Amino acid sequence: MRIHVRLFAGLNRYVTNKPSGIPFDAEIPEGATVEALIRHLGLPPDEVRIVFVNGRAQPLNFALADGDEVGIFPPIGGG
Amino acid sequence: MWILRLNMSDLSYRLEEVPAKYQHLGGRGLTSTIVHDEVPPLCHPLGPNNKLVFAPGIVTGTPAPTSARVSVGAKSPLTGGIKESNAGSSWAQHVANMQIKAIVVEGQAKGYHLAHLTWDAASGKPKVEFMPANEYAGKDLYEVFPKLYAKFGDKVSIAGTGNAGEFGYGNSGIVFNDMAGRPSRYSGRGGMGAVMASRGLKFIIADPKGAPGVVIKDKALFDEGRKKLIDALRTHDITKPKGGLNTYGTAVLINIMNEAGGLPTRNFASGRFEGAAKIAGEAIFEGNKKRLGKELYNHACSPGCIIQCSNTWHKADGSEHVSCIEYESDWSLGANCGIDDLDDIGELVRLCNAYGLDTIEAGTTLAVAMEAGIIKFGDGKGAINLMHEMGKGTPLGRILGGGTAFAGKAFGLTRVPTVKGQSMPAYEPRAVKGIGITYATSTMGADHTSGYTIAPEILGVSGKVDPLSPEGKAALSRAFQATTAFIDSTGHCLFIAFAILDIASGFEGMMEECNGVLGTNWKSEDAAKLGAEILKKERAFNEAAGIGKEADRMPEFMKYEPLPPHNVVWDLPDSALDSVYGEL
Ligand code: SF4
């Protein structure tokens, strides 16, 4: 299945030629979880803090569906 | 330690010993207590009976990390209630080092004056000299600051008010210098600039030469606390060197709020902005890198900050444009106005600094003007023109300078995102329920800093809760509001909260620093209790000023206009809002 991925706040440096916040597609097996996607992308798991799927924060064991929009963040804060 | 009173009516000053009941207070706790005790709640904020209070925090002036903060308090011309507005600047340290716990500005002078505050070694006391300051009125603060440094020396620090304050705007901040002497650190919210200008006070120049510094009662305990706090700040991913704040600045939040569907866009019509990635902290970092040919990490707004979150935006030719594009400013002048050009946003921030305007209130007011059709959403150049109208005091500029609620009324709009007359900042309450409760119930009007539930609702700091669920959010907001009132009293920047809410020893360190300075015996669990006492005074002032729980409500449009992309309305019952202070 195809997932639309966006990486933020420096996580894009682990995936070649992907600027921050610009969506790209990842092909992963049907029913794969957020955790599997992170592994597929080669992101260091301890640098991932928050994962949004279609605008809702989801846990690592959340099962993705074809066409999902996923945004991945390291720990960040501001105000 | 002294309370310094400046009487503007006869241009005299008085030093008072700090009364026993104020001895353990500082920062917000002290400004709010003095306003509560001395300002008639029904006075006109710009009239002779209001008072403007400056107070450095409890540990400000000591080597405690990230602690050069000052609270500014008064009755607010924007909300009609009590106000505490907080900034980071060397000015806070200088005043604290002269052993001044608070400066209370009273009365009204004819024309504008400045107060030159120095340390008088002969008498072992601070000294004030008043000087005429009419020559600085009506001028760009970027022009005035260098003149003040030339006259008083480059070691001094400056607190002041700009054109916006002189015009009496509800949107007018108090400006402080940053480390490079820019007029860029603001106690922005609530019209404190107009309160200062209406006293006839244009600047307070503080010269720390010879000042003895803050007395620390128990040095060993203080040092222990300081070390724990430094360790927490250095290890937490958000606050550590080259961590999120140091690399991308506060504007790193643009993307995550957008992703969560909670980035208010085009005057709170949507929770997503298609141009978010172009204006986010990452874009600022990359843009600077391209224009400068190297990576630029952020700097400290004030001495002793080890988080260092303040950015500088550069022009295409590599020269400096402005410092600092904070998340709130980036959002209000960017996404909320439909503007996706960082150069336009940078210029809008610079103009706020130049004229003495609060960036949040300025952006939300421009968005209301766009909604009214004065200019189009996304029109950066039009927004820059409107900013000049505000700064120059044209008739339209004065309507906009009155603030978002005032302009919304003048334009006959219903979509006006304010509570108690103060505009909402950069988090959509329909999509993030806890922060909505803070907006509705805060003694300050709609204010994110006063109860930053965004930490657990969005950032996964201090736990993780669903932003769209109302579950437990009244208690969450209450707890954050109480703890924050205490942190705002310590003199620490609120951003230490990211680290100390996750790292218990860091929180303990903050308490030990305070105990070291004051000789108190506070434990971590006392913070919320001490904070609650401050909130109760603020609340009592507001009630006496005619701002009761009926004012703790969201603007009606949020209850019937569903917000994309989650298509949610504000659906919390009023009883949840009333329980925040009802059960304090
Ligand atoms: S964390 Fe940022 S805002 Fe706070 S004191 Fe440091 S530089 Fe200033």
mmCIF file of N, CA, C and O in Angstrom, chain B residues 412-466:
data_model
loop_
_atom_site.group_PDB
_atom_site.id
_atom_site.type_symbol
_atom_site.label_atom_id
_atom_site.label_comp_id
_atom_site.label_asym_id
_atom_site.label_seq_id
_atom_site.Cartn_x
_atom_site.Cartn_y
_atom_site.Cartn_z
ATOM 1 N N GLY B 412 -18.069 45.163 12.175
ATOM 2 C CA GLY B 412 -19.324 44.421 12.176
ATOM 3 C C GLY B 412 -19.183 42.933 11.922
ATOM 4 O O GLY B 412 -20.003 42.327 11.229
ATOM 5 N N LEU B 413 -18.148 42.327 12.492
ATOM 6 C CA LEU B 413 -17.901 40.898 12.240
ATOM 7 C C LEU B 413 -18.362 40.033 13.408
ATOM 8 O O LEU B 413 -18.434 40.497 14.549
ATOM 9 N N THR B 414 -18.665 38.766 13.111
ATOM 10 C CA THR B 414 -18.942 37.809 14.185
ATOM 11 C C THR B 414 -17.755 36.886 14.457
ATOM 12 O O THR B 414 -17.604 36.392 15.562
ATOM 13 N N ARG B 415 -16.937 36.642 13.442
ATOM 14 C CA ARG B 415 -15.787 35.758 13.665
ATOM 15 C C ARG B 415 -14.620 36.580 14.223
ATOM 16 O O ARG B 415 -13.728 37.024 13.512
ATOM 17 N N VAL B 416 -14.691 36.777 15.520
ATOM 18 C CA VAL B 416 -13.690 37.590 16.211
ATOM 19 C C VAL B 416 -13.141 36.744 17.369
ATOM 20 O O VAL B 416 -13.808 36.547 18.382
ATOM 21 N N PRO B 417 -11.927 36.228 17.214
ATOM 22 C CA PRO B 417 -11.407 35.224 18.156
ATOM 23 C C PRO B 417 -10.781 35.837 19.408
ATOM 24 O O PRO B 417 -9.560 35.877 19.556
ATOM 25 N N THR B 418 -11.611 36.313 20.302
ATOM 26 C CA THR B 418 -11.082 36.936 21.522
ATOM 27 C C THR B 418 -11.822 36.403 22.749
ATOM 28 O O THR B 418 -12.956 35.932 22.653
ATOM 29 N N VAL B 419 -11.162 36.462 23.888
ATOM 30 C CA VAL B 419 -11.810 36.241 25.184
ATOM 31 C C VAL B 419 -11.406 37.397 26.095
ATOM 32 O O VAL B 419 -10.222 37.735 26.163
ATOM 33 N N LYS B 420 -12.360 37.991 26.761
ATOM 34 C CA LYS B 420 -12.096 39.143 27.632
ATOM 35 C C LYS B 420 -11.342 40.227 26.872
ATOM 36 O O LYS B 420 -10.469 40.904 27.430
ATOM 37 N N GLY B 421 -11.641 40.362 25.589
ATOM 38 C CA GLY B 421 -11.038 41.443 24.817
ATOM 39 C C GLY B 421 -9.642 41.173 24.297
ATOM 40 O O GLY B 421 -9.085 41.992 23.577
ATOM 41 N N GLN B 422 -9.056 40.040 24.644
ATOM 42 C CA GLN B 422 -7.698 39.734 24.164
ATOM 43 C C GLN B 422 -7.761 38.613 23.137
ATOM 44 O O GLN B 422 -8.459 37.622 23.334
ATOM 45 N N SER B 423 -7.001 38.781 22.053
ATOM 46 C CA SER B 423 -7.096 37.802 20.977
ATOM 47 C C SER B 423 -6.419 36.489 21.340
ATOM 48 O O SER B 423 -5.460 36.443 22.097
ATOM 49 N N MET B 424 -6.960 35.427 20.748
ATOM 50 C CA MET B 424 -6.368 34.113 20.941
ATOM 51 C C MET B 424 -5.044 34.028 20.218
ATOM 52 O O MET B 424 -4.890 34.557 19.135
ATOM 53 N N PRO B 425 -4.103 33.304 20.819
ATOM 54 C CA PRO B 425 -2.844 33.033 20.139
ATOM 55 C C PRO B 425 -2.937 31.803 19.235
ATOM 56 O O PRO B 425 -4.027 31.455 18.774
ATOM 57 N N ALA B 426 -1.842 31.123 19.002
ATOM 58 C CA ALA B 426 -1.648 30.258 17.840
ATOM 59 C C ALA B 426 -2.115 28.814 17.955
ATOM 60 O O ALA B 426 -1.541 27.927 17.342
ATOM 61 N N TYR B 427 -3.112 28.544 18.762
ATOM 62 C CA TYR B 427 -3.608 27.168 18.892
ATOM 63 C C TYR B 427 -5.116 27.208 18.800
ATOM 64 O O TYR B 427 -5.759 27.948 19.540
ATOM 65 N N GLU B 428 -5.689 26.419 17.907
ATOM 66 C CA GLU B 428 -7.136 26.434 17.690
ATOM 67 C C GLU B 428 -7.849 25.687 18.814
ATOM 68 O O GLU B 428 -7.662 24.481 18.961
ATOM 69 N N PRO B 429 -8.651 26.381 19.599
ATOM 70 C CA PRO B 429 -9.280 25.714 20.737
ATOM 71 C C PRO B 429 -10.313 24.660 20.347
ATOM 72 O O PRO B 429 -10.554 23.731 21.115
ATOM 73 N N ARG B 430 -10.909 24.779 19.157
ATOM 74 C CA ARG B 430 -11.864 23.733 18.761
ATOM 75 C C ARG B 430 -11.142 22.410 18.525
ATOM 76 O O ARG B 430 -11.703 21.343 18.710
ATOM 77 N N ALA B 431 -9.874 22.495 18.098
ATOM 78 C CA ALA B 431 -9.102 21.276 17.813
ATOM 79 C C ALA B 431 -8.217 20.852 18.982
ATOM 80 O O ALA B 431 -7.684 19.743 18.982
ATOM 81 N N VAL B 432 -8.042 21.740 19.960
ATOM 82 C CA VAL B 432 -7.217 21.418 21.134
ATOM 83 C C VAL B 432 -7.977 21.931 22.357
ATOM 84 O O VAL B 432 -7.868 23.086 22.749
ATOM 85 N N LYS B 433 -8.772 21.032 22.934
ATOM 86 C CA LYS B 433 -9.777 21.481 23.910
ATOM 87 C C LYS B 433 -9.171 22.078 25.191
ATOM 88 O O LYS B 433 -9.701 23.031 25.747
ATOM 89 N N GLY B 434 -8.085 21.488 25.643
ATOM 90 C CA GLY B 434 -7.514 21.957 26.914
ATOM 91 C C GLY B 434 -7.064 23.407 26.833
ATOM 92 O O GLY B 434 -7.310 24.195 27.745
ATOM 93 N N ILE B 435 -6.419 23.763 25.727
ATOM 94 C CA ILE B 435 -5.937 25.139 25.601
ATOM 95 C C ILE B 435 -7.139 26.083 25.493
ATOM 96 O O ILE B 435 -7.075 27.238 25.916
ATOM 97 N N GLY B 436 -8.243 25.578 24.944
ATOM 98 C CA GLY B 436 -9.468 26.389 24.897
ATOM 99 C C GLY B 436 -9.959 26.716 26.299
ATOM 100 O O GLY B 436 -10.421 27.825 26.570
ATOM 101 N N ILE B 437 -9.857 25.742 27.189
ATOM 102 C CA ILE B 437 -10.268 25.986 28.573
ATOM 103 C C ILE B 437 -9.372 27.054 29.202
ATOM 104 O O ILE B 437 -9.845 27.955 29.903
ATOM 105 N N THR B 438 -8.079 26.973 28.906
ATOM 106 C CA THR B 438 -7.167 28.011 29.402
ATOM 107 C C THR B 438 -7.545 29.377 28.823
ATOM 108 O O THR B 438 -7.639 30.367 29.559
ATOM 109 N N TYR B 439 -7.767 29.450 27.515
ATOM 110 C CA TYR B 439 -8.157 30.731 26.904
ATOM 111 C C TYR B 439 -9.386 31.309 27.611
ATOM 112 O O TYR B 439 -9.461 32.503 27.895
ATOM 113 N N ALA B 440 -10.379 30.456 27.820
ATOM 114 C CA ALA B 440 -11.660 30.944 28.342
ATOM 115 C C ALA B 440 -11.546 31.400 29.790
ATOM 116 O O ALA B 440 -12.160 32.387 30.177
ATOM 117 N N THR B 441 -10.747 30.687 30.576
ATOM 118 C CA THR B 441 -10.794 30.931 32.020
ATOM 119 C C THR B 441 -9.628 31.744 32.560
ATOM 120 O O THR B 441 -9.691 32.237 33.683
ATOM 121 N N SER B 442 -8.569 31.891 31.784
ATOM 122 C CA SER B 442 -7.397 32.609 32.292
ATOM 123 C C SER B 442 -7.781 34.005 32.758
ATOM 124 O O SER B 442 -8.603 34.680 32.140
ATOM 125 N N THR B 443 -7.140 34.431 33.836
ATOM 126 C CA THR B 443 -7.354 35.799 34.333
ATOM 127 C C THR B 443 -6.836 36.832 33.347
ATOM 128 O O THR B 443 -7.108 38.019 33.498
ATOM 129 N N MET B 444 -6.067 36.391 32.371
ATOM 130 C CA MET B 444 -5.387 37.308 31.452
ATOM 131 C C MET B 444 -6.163 37.563 30.164
ATOM 132 O O MET B 444 -5.708 38.309 29.316
ATOM 133 N N GLY B 445 -7.312 36.933 29.945
ATOM 134 C CA GLY B 445 -7.895 36.897 28.607
ATOM 135 C C GLY B 445 -7.230 35.756 27.852
ATOM 136 O O GLY B 445 -6.401 35.036 28.414
ATOM 137 N N ALA B 446 -7.612 35.586 26.567
ATOM 138 C CA ALA B 446 -7.108 34.423 25.819
ATOM 139 C C ALA B 446 -5.586 34.456 25.776
ATOM 140 O O ALA B 446 -4.992 35.351 25.198
ATOM 141 N N ASP B 447 -4.965 33.487 26.413
ATOM 142 C CA ASP B 447 -3.513 33.496 26.609
ATOM 143 C C ASP B 447 -3.039 32.050 26.677
ATOM 144 O O ASP B 447 -3.571 31.271 27.459
ATOM 145 N N HIS B 448 -2.067 31.694 25.847
ATOM 146 C CA HIS B 448 -1.590 30.306 25.869
ATOM 147 C C HIS B 448 -0.611 30.061 27.009
ATOM 148 O O HIS B 448 -0.589 29.009 27.614
ATOM 149 N N THR B 449 0.231 31.070 27.303
ATOM 150 C CA THR B 449 1.299 30.820 28.276
ATOM 151 C C THR B 449 0.742 30.563 29.678
ATOM 152 O O THR B 449 1.394 29.931 30.489
ATOM 153 N N SER B 450 -0.467 31.048 29.941
ATOM 154 C CA SER B 450 -0.955 30.962 31.317
ATOM 155 C C SER B 450 -1.414 29.557 31.713
ATOM 156 O O SER B 450 -1.690 29.310 32.883
ATOM 157 N N GLY B 451 -1.477 28.647 30.770
ATOM 158 C CA GLY B 451 -1.848 27.261 31.105
ATOM 159 C C GLY B 451 -1.624 26.404 29.880
ATOM 160 O O GLY B 451 -2.566 26.003 29.197
ATOM 161 N N TYR B 452 -0.344 26.094 29.640
ATOM 162 C CA TYR B 452 0.078 25.547 28.350
ATOM 163 C C TYR B 452 -0.178 24.047 28.247
ATOM 164 O O TYR B 452 0.737 23.229 28.284
ATOM 165 N N THR B 453 -1.437 23.700 28.103
ATOM 166 C CA THR B 453 -1.801 22.283 27.991
ATOM 167 C C THR B 453 -1.358 21.673 26.658
ATOM 168 O O THR B 453 -1.488 20.460 26.465
ATOM 169 N N ILE B 454 -0.859 22.527 25.766
ATOM 170 C CA ILE B 454 -0.303 22.027 24.499
ATOM 171 C C ILE B 454 0.779 20.977 24.770
ATOM 172 O O ILE B 454 0.964 20.046 23.990
ATOM 173 N N ALA B 455 1.509 21.156 25.887
ATOM 174 C CA ALA B 455 2.601 20.220 26.196
ATOM 175 C C ALA B 455 2.096 18.771 26.149
ATOM 176 O O ALA B 455 2.586 17.983 25.343
ATOM 177 N N PRO B 456 1.108 18.363 26.966
ATOM 178 C CA PRO B 456 0.618 16.979 26.850
ATOM 179 C C PRO B 456 -0.340 16.764 25.677
ATOM 180 O O PRO B 456 -0.427 15.649 25.154
ATOM 181 N N GLU B 457 -1.063 17.794 25.251
ATOM 182 C CA GLU B 457 -2.078 17.561 24.204
ATOM 183 C C GLU B 457 -1.466 17.373 22.819
ATOM 184 O O GLU B 457 -2.023 16.677 21.979
ATOM 185 N N ILE B 458 -0.354 18.048 22.558
ATOM 186 C CA ILE B 458 0.256 17.983 21.229
ATOM 187 C C ILE B 458 1.690 17.464 21.269
ATOM 188 O O ILE B 458 2.107 16.674 20.424
ATOM 189 N N LEU B 459 2.476 17.911 22.248
ATOM 190 C CA LEU B 459 3.917 17.680 22.193
ATOM 191 C C LEU B 459 4.373 16.416 22.918
ATOM 192 O O LEU B 459 5.542 16.057 22.832
ATOM 193 N N GLY B 460 3.467 15.762 23.636
ATOM 194 C CA GLY B 460 3.870 14.563 24.365
ATOM 195 C C GLY B 460 4.825 14.877 25.512
ATOM 196 O O GLY B 460 5.642 14.052 25.899
ATOM 197 N N VAL B 461 4.734 16.086 26.055
ATOM 198 C CA VAL B 461 5.537 16.453 27.219
ATOM 199 C C VAL B 461 4.623 16.423 28.429
ATOM 200 O O VAL B 461 3.485 16.901 28.355
ATOM 201 N N SER B 462 5.109 15.866 29.540
ATOM 202 C CA SER B 462 4.296 15.754 30.746
ATOM 203 C C SER B 462 3.044 14.908 30.470
ATOM 204 O O SER B 462 1.929 15.277 30.810
ATOM 205 N N GLY B 463 3.261 13.765 29.817
ATOM 206 C CA GLY B 463 2.155 12.869 29.483
ATOM 207 C C GLY B 463 1.667 13.093 28.065
ATOM 208 O O GLY B 463 2.226 13.899 27.319
ATOM 209 N N LYS B 464 0.637 12.329 27.704
ATOM 210 C CA LYS B 464 0.102 12.404 26.345
ATOM 211 C C LYS B 464 -1.406 12.287 26.443
ATOM 212 O O LYS B 464 -1.912 11.312 26.985
ATOM 213 N N VAL B 465 -2.145 13.269 25.975
ATOM 214 C CA VAL B 465 -3.606 13.167 25.977
ATOM 215 C C VAL B 465 -4.146 13.593 24.617
ATOM 216 O O VAL B 465 -3.485 14.327 23.881
ATOM 217 N N ASP B 466 -5.334 13.140 24.294
ATOM 218 C CA ASP B 466 -5.936 13.420 22.984
ATOM 219 C C ASP B 466 -6.456 14.856 22.941
ATOM 220 O O ASP B 466 -7.326 15.228 23.721
#
